[in-house]
PDB file of C-alpha atoms and ligand atoms in Angstrom:
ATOM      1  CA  UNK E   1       0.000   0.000   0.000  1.00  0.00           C
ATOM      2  CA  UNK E   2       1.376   3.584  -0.901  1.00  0.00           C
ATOM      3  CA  UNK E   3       1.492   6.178   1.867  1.00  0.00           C
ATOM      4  CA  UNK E   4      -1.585   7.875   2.221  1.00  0.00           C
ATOM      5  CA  UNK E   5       0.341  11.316   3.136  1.00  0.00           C
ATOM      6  CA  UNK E   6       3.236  13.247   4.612  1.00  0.00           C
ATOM      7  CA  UNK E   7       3.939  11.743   8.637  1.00  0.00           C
ATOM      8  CA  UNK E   8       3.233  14.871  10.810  1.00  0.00           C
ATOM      9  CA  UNK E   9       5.228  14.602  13.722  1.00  0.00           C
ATOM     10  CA  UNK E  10       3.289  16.121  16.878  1.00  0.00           C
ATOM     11  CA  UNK E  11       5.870  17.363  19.787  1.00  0.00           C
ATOM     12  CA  UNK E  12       4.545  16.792  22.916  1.00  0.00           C
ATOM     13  CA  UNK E  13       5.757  19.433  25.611  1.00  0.00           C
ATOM     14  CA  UNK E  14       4.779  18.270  28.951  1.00  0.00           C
ATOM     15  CA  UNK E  15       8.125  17.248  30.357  1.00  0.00           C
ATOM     16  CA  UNK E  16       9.297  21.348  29.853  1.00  0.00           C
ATOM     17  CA  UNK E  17       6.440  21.729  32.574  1.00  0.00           C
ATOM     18  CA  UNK E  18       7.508  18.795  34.694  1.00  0.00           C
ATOM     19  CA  UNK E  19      10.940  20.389  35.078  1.00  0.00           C
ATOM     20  CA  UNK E  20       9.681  24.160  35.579  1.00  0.00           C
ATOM     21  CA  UNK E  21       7.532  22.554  38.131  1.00  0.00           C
ATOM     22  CA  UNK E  22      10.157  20.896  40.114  1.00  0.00           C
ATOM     23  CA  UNK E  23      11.415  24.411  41.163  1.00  0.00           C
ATOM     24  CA  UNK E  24       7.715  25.727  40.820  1.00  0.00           C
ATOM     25  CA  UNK E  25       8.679  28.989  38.744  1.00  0.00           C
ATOM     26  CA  UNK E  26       8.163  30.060  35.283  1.00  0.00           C
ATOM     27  CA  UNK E  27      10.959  28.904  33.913  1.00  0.00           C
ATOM     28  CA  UNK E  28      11.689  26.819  31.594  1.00  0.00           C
ATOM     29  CA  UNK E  29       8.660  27.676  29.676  1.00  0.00           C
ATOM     30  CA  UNK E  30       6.340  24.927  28.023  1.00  0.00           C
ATOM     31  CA  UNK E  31       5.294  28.122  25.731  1.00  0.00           C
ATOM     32  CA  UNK E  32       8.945  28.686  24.299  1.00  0.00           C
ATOM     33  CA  UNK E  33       9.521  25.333  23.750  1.00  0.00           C
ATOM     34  CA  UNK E  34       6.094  24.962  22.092  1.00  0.00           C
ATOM     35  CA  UNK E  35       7.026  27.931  19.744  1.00  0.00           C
ATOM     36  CA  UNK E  36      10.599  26.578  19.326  1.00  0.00           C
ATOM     37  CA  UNK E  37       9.122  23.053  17.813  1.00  0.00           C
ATOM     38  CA  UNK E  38       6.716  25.120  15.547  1.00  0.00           C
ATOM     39  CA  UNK E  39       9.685  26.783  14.089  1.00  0.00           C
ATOM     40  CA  UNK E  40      11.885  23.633  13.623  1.00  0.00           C
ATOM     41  CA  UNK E  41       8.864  22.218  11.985  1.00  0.00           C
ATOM     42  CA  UNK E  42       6.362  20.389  14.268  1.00  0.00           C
ATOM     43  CA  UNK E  43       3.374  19.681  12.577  1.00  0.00           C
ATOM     44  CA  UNK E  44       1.542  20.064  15.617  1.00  0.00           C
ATOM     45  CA  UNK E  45       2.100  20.413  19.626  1.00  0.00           C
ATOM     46  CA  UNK E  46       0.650  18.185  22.028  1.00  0.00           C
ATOM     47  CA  UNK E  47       0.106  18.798  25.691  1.00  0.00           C
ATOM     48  CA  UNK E  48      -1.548  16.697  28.268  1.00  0.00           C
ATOM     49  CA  UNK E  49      -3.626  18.780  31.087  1.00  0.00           C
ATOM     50  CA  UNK E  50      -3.776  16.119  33.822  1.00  0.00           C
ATOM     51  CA  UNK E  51      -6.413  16.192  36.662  1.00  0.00           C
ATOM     52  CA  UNK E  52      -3.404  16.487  39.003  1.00  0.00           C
ATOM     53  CA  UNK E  53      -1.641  19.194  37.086  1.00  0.00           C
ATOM     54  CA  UNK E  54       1.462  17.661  37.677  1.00  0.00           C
ATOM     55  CA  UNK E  55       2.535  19.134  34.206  1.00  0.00           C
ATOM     56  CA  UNK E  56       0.971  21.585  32.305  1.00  0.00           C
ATOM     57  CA  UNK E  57      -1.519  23.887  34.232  1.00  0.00           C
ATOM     58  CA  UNK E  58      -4.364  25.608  33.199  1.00  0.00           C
ATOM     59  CA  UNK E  59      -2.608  29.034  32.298  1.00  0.00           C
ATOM     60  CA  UNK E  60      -0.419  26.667  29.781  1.00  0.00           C
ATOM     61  CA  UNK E  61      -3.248  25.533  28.225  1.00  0.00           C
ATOM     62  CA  UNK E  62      -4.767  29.029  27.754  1.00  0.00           C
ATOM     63  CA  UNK E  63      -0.916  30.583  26.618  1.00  0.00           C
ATOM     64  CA  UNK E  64      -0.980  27.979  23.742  1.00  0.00           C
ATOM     65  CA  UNK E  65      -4.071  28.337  22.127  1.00  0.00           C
ATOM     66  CA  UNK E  66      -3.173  32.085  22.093  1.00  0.00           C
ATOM     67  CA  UNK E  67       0.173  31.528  21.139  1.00  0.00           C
ATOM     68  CA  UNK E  68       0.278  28.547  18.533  1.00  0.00           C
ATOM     69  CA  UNK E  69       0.102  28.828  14.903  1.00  0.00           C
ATOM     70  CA  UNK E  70      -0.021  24.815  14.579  1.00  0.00           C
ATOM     71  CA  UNK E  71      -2.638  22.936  15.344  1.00  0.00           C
ATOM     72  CA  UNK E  72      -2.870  21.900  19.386  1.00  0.00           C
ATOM     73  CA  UNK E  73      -3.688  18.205  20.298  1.00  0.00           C
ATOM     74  CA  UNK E  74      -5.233  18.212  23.426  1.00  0.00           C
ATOM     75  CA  UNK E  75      -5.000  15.028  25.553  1.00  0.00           C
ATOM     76  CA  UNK E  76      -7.247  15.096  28.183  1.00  0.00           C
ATOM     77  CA  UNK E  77      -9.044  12.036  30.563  1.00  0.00           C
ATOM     78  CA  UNK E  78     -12.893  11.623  30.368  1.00  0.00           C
ATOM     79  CA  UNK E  79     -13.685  13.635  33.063  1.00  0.00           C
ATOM     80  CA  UNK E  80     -16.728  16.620  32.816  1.00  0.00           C
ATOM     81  CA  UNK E  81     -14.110  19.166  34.285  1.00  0.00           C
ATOM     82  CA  UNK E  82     -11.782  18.297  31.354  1.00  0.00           C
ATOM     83  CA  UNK E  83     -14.613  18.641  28.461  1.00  0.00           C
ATOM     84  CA  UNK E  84     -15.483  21.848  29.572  1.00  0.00           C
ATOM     85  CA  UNK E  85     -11.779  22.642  29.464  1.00  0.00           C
ATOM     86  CA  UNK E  86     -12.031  21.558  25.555  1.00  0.00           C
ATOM     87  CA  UNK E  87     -15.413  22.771  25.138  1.00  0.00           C
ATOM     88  CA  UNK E  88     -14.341  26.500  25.949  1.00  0.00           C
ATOM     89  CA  UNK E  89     -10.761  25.991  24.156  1.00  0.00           C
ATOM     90  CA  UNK E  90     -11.855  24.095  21.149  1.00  0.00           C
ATOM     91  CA  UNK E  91      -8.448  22.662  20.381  1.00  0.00           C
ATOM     92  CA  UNK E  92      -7.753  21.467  16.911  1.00  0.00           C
ATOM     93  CA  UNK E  93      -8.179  17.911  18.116  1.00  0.00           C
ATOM     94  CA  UNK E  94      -8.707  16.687  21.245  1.00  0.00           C
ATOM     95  CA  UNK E  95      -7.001  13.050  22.319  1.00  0.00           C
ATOM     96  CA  UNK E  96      -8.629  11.673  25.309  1.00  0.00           C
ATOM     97  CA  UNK E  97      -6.237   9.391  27.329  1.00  0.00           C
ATOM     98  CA  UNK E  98      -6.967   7.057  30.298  1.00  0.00           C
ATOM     99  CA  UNK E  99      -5.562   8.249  33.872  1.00  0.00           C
ATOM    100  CA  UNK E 100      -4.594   6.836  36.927  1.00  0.00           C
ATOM    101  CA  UNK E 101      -3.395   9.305  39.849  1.00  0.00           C
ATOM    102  CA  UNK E 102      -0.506   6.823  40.417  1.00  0.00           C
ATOM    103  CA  UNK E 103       0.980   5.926  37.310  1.00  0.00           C
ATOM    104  CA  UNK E 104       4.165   7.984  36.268  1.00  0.00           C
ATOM    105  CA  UNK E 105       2.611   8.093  32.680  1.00  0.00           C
ATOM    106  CA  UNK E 106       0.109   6.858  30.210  1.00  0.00           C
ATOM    107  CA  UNK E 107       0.578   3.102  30.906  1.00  0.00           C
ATOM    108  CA  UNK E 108      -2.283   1.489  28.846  1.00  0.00           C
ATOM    109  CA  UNK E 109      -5.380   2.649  26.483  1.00  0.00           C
ATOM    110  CA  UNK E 110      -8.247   3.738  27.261  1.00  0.00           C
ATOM    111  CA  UNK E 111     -10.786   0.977  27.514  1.00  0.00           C
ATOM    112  CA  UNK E 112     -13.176   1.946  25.026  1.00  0.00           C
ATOM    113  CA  UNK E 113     -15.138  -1.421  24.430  1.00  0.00           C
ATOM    114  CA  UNK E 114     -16.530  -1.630  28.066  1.00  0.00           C
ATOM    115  CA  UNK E 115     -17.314   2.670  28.223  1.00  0.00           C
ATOM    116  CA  UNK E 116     -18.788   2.419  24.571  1.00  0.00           C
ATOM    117  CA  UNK E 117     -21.961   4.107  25.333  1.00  0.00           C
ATOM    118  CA  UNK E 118     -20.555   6.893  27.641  1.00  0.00           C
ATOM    119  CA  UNK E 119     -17.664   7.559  25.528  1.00  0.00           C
ATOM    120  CA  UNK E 120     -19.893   8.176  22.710  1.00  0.00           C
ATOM    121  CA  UNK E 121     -21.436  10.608  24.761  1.00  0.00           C
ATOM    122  CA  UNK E 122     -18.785  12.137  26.378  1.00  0.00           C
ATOM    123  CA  UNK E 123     -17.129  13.329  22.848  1.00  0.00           C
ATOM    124  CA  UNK E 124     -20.078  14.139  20.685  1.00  0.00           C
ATOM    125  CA  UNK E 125     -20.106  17.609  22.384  1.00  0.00           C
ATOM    126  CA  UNK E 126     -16.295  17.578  21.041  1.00  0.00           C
ATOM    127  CA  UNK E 127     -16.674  16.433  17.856  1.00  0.00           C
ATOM    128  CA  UNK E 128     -20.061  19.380  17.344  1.00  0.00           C
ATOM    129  CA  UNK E 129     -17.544  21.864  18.606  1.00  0.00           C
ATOM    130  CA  UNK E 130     -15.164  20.946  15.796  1.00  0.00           C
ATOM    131  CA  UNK E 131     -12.535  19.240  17.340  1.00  0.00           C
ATOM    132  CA  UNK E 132     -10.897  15.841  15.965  1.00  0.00           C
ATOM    133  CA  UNK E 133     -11.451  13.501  18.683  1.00  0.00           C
ATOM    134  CA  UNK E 134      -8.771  10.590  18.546  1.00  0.00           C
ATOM    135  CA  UNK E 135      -8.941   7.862  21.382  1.00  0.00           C
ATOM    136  CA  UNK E 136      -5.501   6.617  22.865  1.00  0.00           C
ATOM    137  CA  UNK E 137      -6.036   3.078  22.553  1.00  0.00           C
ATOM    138  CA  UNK E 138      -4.061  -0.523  22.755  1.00  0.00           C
ATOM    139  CA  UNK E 139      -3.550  -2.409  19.299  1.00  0.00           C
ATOM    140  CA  UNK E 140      -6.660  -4.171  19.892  1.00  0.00           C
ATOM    141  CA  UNK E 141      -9.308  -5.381  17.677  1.00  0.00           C
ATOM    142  CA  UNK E 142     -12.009  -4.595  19.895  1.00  0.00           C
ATOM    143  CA  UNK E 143     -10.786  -1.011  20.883  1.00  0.00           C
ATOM    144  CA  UNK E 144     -10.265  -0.158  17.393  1.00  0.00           C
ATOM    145  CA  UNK E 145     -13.438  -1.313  16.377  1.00  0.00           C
ATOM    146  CA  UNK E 146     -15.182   0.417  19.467  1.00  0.00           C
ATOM    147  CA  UNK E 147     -13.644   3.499  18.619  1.00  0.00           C
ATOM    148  CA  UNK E 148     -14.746   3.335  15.327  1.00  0.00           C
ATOM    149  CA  UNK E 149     -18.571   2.574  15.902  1.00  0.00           C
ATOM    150  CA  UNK E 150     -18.761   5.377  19.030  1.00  0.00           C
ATOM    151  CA  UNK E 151     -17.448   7.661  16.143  1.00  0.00           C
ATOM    152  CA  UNK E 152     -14.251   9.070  17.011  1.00  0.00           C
ATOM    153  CA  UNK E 153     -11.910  10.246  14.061  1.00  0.00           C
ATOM    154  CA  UNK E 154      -8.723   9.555  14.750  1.00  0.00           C
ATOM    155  CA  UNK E 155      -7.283   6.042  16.752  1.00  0.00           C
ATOM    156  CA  UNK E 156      -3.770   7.046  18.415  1.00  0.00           C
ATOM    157  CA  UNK E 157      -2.023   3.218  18.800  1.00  0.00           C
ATOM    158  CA  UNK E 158      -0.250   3.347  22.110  1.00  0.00           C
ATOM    159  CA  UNK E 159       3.467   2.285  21.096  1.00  0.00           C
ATOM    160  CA  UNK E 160       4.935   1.342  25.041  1.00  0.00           C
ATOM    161  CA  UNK E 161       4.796  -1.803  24.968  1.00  0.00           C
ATOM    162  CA  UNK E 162       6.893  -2.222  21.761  1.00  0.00           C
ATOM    163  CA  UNK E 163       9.213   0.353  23.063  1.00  0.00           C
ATOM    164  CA  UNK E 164       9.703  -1.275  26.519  1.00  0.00           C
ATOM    165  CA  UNK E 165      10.494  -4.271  24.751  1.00  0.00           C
ATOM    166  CA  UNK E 166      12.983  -3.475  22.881  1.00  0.00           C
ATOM    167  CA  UNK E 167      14.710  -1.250  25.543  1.00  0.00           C
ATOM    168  CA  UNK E 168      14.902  -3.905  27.883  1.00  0.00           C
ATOM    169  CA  UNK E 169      16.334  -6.393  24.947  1.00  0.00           C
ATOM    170  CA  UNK E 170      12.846  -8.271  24.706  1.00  0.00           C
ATOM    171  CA  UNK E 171      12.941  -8.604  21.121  1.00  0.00           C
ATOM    172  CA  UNK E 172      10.680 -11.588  20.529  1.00  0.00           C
ATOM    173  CA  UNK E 173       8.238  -9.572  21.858  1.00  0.00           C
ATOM    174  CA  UNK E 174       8.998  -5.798  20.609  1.00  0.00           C
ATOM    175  CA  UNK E 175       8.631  -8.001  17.083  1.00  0.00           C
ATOM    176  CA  UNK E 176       5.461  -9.218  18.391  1.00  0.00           C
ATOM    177  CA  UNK E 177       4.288  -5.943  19.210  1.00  0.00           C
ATOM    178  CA  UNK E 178       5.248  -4.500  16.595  1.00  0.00           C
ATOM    179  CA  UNK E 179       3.615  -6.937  13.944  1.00  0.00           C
ATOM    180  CA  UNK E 180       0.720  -6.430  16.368  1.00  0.00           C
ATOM    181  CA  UNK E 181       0.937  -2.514  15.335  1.00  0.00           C
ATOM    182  CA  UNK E 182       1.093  -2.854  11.957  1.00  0.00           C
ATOM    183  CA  UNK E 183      -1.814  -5.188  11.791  1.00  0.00           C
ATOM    184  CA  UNK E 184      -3.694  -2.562  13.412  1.00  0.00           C
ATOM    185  CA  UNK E 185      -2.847   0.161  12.025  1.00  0.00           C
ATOM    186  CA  UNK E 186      -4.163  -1.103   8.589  1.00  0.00           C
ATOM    187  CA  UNK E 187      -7.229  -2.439  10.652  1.00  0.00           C
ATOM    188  CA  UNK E 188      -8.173   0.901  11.757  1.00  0.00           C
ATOM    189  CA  UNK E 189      -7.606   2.605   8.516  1.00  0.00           C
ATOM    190  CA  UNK E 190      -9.796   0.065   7.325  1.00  0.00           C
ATOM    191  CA  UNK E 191     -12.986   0.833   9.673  1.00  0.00           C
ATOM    192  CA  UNK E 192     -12.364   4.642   7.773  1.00  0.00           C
ATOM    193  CA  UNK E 193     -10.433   5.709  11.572  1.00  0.00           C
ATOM    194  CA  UNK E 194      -7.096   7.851  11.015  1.00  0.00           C
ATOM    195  CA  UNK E 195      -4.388   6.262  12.441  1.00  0.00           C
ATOM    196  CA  UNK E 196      -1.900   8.119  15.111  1.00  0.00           C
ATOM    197  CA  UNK E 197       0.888   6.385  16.519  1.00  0.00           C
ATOM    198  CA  UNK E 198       3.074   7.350  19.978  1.00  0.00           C
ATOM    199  CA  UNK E 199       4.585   6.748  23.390  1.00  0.00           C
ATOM    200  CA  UNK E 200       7.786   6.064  24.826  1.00  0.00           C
ATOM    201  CA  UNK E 201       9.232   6.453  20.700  1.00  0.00           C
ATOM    202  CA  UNK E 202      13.296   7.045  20.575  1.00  0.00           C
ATOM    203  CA  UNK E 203      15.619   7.377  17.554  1.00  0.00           C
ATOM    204  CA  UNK E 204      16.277   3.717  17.773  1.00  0.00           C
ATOM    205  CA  UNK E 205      12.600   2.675  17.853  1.00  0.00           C
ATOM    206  CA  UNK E 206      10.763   5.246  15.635  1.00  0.00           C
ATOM    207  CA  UNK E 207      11.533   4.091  12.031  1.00  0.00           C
ATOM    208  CA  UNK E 208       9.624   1.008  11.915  1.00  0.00           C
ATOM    209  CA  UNK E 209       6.364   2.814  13.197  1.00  0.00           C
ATOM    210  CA  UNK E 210       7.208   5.272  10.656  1.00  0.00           C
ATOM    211  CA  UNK E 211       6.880   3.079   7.979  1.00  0.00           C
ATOM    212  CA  UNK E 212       3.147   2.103   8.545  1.00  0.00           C
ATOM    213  CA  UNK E 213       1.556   3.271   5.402  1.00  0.00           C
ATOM    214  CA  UNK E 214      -1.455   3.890   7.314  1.00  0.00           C
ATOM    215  CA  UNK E 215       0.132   6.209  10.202  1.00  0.00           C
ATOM    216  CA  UNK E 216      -0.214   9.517   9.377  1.00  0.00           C
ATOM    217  CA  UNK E 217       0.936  11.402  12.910  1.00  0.00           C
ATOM    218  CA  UNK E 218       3.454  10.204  15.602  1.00  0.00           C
ATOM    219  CA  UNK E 219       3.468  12.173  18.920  1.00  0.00           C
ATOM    220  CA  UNK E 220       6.475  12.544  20.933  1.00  0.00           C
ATOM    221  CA  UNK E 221       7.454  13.848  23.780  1.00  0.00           C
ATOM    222  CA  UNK E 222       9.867  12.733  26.823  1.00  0.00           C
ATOM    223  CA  UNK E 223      12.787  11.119  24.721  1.00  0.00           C
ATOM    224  CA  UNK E 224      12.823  14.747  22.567  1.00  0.00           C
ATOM    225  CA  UNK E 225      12.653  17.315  25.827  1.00  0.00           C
ATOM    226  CA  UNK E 226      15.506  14.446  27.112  1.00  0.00           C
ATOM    227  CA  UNK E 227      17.514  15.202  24.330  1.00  0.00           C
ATOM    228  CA  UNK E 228      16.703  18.223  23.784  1.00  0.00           C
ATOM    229  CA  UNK E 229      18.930  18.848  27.534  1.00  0.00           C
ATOM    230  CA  UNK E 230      21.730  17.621  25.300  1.00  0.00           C
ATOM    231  CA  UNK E 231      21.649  19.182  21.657  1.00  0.00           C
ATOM    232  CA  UNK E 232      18.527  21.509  21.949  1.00  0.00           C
ATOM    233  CA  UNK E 233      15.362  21.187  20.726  1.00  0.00           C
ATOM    234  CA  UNK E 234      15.790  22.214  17.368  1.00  0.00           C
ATOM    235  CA  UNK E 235      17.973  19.547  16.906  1.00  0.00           C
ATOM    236  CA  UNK E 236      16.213  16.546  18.615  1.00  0.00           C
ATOM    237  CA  UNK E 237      13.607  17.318  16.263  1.00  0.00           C
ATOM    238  CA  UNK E 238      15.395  17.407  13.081  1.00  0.00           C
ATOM    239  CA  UNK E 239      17.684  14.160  13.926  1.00  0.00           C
ATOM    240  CA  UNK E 240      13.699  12.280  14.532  1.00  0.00           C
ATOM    241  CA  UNK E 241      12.235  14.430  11.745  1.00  0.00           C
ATOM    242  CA  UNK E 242      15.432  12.729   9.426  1.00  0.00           C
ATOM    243  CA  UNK E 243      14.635   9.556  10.762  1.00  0.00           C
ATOM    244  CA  UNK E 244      10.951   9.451   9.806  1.00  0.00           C
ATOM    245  CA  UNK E 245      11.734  11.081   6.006  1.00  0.00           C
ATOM    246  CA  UNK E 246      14.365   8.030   5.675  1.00  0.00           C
ATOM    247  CA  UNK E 247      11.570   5.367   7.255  1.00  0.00           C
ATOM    248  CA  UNK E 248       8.910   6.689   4.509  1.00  0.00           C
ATOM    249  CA  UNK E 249      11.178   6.843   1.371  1.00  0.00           C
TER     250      UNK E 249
HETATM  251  N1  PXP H 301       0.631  10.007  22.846  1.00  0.00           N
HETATM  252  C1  PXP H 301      -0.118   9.987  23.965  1.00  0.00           C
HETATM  253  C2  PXP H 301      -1.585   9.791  23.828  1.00  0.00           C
HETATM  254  C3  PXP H 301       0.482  10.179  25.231  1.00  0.00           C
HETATM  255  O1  PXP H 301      -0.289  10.145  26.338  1.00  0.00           O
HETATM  256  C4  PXP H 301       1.848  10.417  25.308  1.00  0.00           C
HETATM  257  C5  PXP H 301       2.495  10.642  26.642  1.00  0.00           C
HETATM  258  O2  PXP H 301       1.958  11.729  27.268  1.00  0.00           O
HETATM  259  C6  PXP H 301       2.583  10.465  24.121  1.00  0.00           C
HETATM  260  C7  PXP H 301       1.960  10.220  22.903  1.00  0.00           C
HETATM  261  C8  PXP H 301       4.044  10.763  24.101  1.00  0.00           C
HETATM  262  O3  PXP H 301       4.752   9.820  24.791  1.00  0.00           O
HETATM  263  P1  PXP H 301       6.271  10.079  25.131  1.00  0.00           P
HETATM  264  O4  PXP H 301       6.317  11.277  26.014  1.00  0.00           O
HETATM  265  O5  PXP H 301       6.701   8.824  25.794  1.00  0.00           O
HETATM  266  O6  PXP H 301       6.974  10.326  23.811  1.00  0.00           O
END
């Protein structure tokens, strides 16, 4: 199958907050950064507004839909408190993630087969105010076809397992779960759902998700910021910007 388009690659800031919060100032700024990966060529900037806040705040939220020229992905967990959030922000899309107060990040999918009828609820309102609703979800056929019939638009295929795996030399099963992506991903595009891709993604791990014909976004965030400490943003994102071209060609 040909590609169906250019990869975007979405930058997720969160991890500038997590280190501004540590100290609890201003600085460094999730803003800057935001408007550094727009000029280095983001396709889009992602930022997660947890129920905590342990990251971004509100007042990032509001800075970057005043500030942004690229279209902002807004993850956000099923709660009423965050769709009002979305509701009176109307992000360009809206990704809605599942959230436990303990975990350190997004460990799993949501679990869209069992919530079917409430999901479908809960992003209708999105979806009428214009915003692409895309559902973090496991490479599973019963998510993906869940997601499909509660009529979200996009399907972002949670990558962590595959990248655990092959960081901790597992690579029986990163092949596995890899396969298991791919699979999926044409799945998906199949039920007429775009296909996203991200999550725990490094230089050594992007280029075979890359290569999906049917993925047409990757969002990524903690392995650029990391690097980012090292060479600067600018060039984190041109190194994994390279890497995706050369995965595509
Ligand atoms: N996509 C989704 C839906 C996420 O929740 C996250 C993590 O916040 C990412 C992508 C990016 O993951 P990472 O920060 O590991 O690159």
């Amino acid at each position: 199958m040909d590609y169906l388009g250019r990869l975007r690659l979405g930058v997720n800031i969160d991890h500038v907050a997590t280190v501004r919060n540590a100290r609890g100032g201003n600085v460094p700024d999730p803003v800057r950064a935001a408007k550094l990966a727009e000029e280095f060529g983001a396709d889009g900037v992602t930022a997660h507004l947890r129920e905590d806040r342990r990251h971004m705040v509100d007042e990032d939220i509001e800075a970057l839909v005043d500030a942004l020229t690229v279209p902002l992905n807004f993850e956000m967990a099923a709660t009423d408190e965050m769709q009002k959030i979305a509701l009176r922000h109307k992000p360009h899309a809206v990704c809605i993630v599942p959230e436990r107060r303990e975990e350190r990040t997004t460990e799993g999918g949501l679990e869209v087969a069992r919530e079917e009828n409430k999901l479908a609820h809960f992003i209708a309102p999105l979806a009428d105010a214009g915003c692409r609703v895309s559902i973090f979800i496991a490479a599973d056929p019963r998510q993906i076809e869940a997601a499909a019939r509660i009529g979200a638009a996009v399907v972002e295929l949670h990558t962590g397992a595959y990248c655990d795996a092959h960081a901790e030399g597992r690579f029986d099963e990163r092949d596995a779960e890899l396969a298991r992506l791919r699979d999926m991903s044409s799945f998906a595009h199949s039920l007429g759902l775009e296909v996203h891709a991200g999550h725990g993604l490094t230089y050594d791990t992007v280029q075979p998700v890359a290569a999906f014909p049917e993925v047409m976004e990757l969002n990524i965030g903690h392995f650029l910021i990391g690097e980012a400490i090292f060479v600067g943003l600018g060039s984190a994102m041109q190194k994994m910007r390279k890497l995706m071209d050369e995965a595509r060609t």
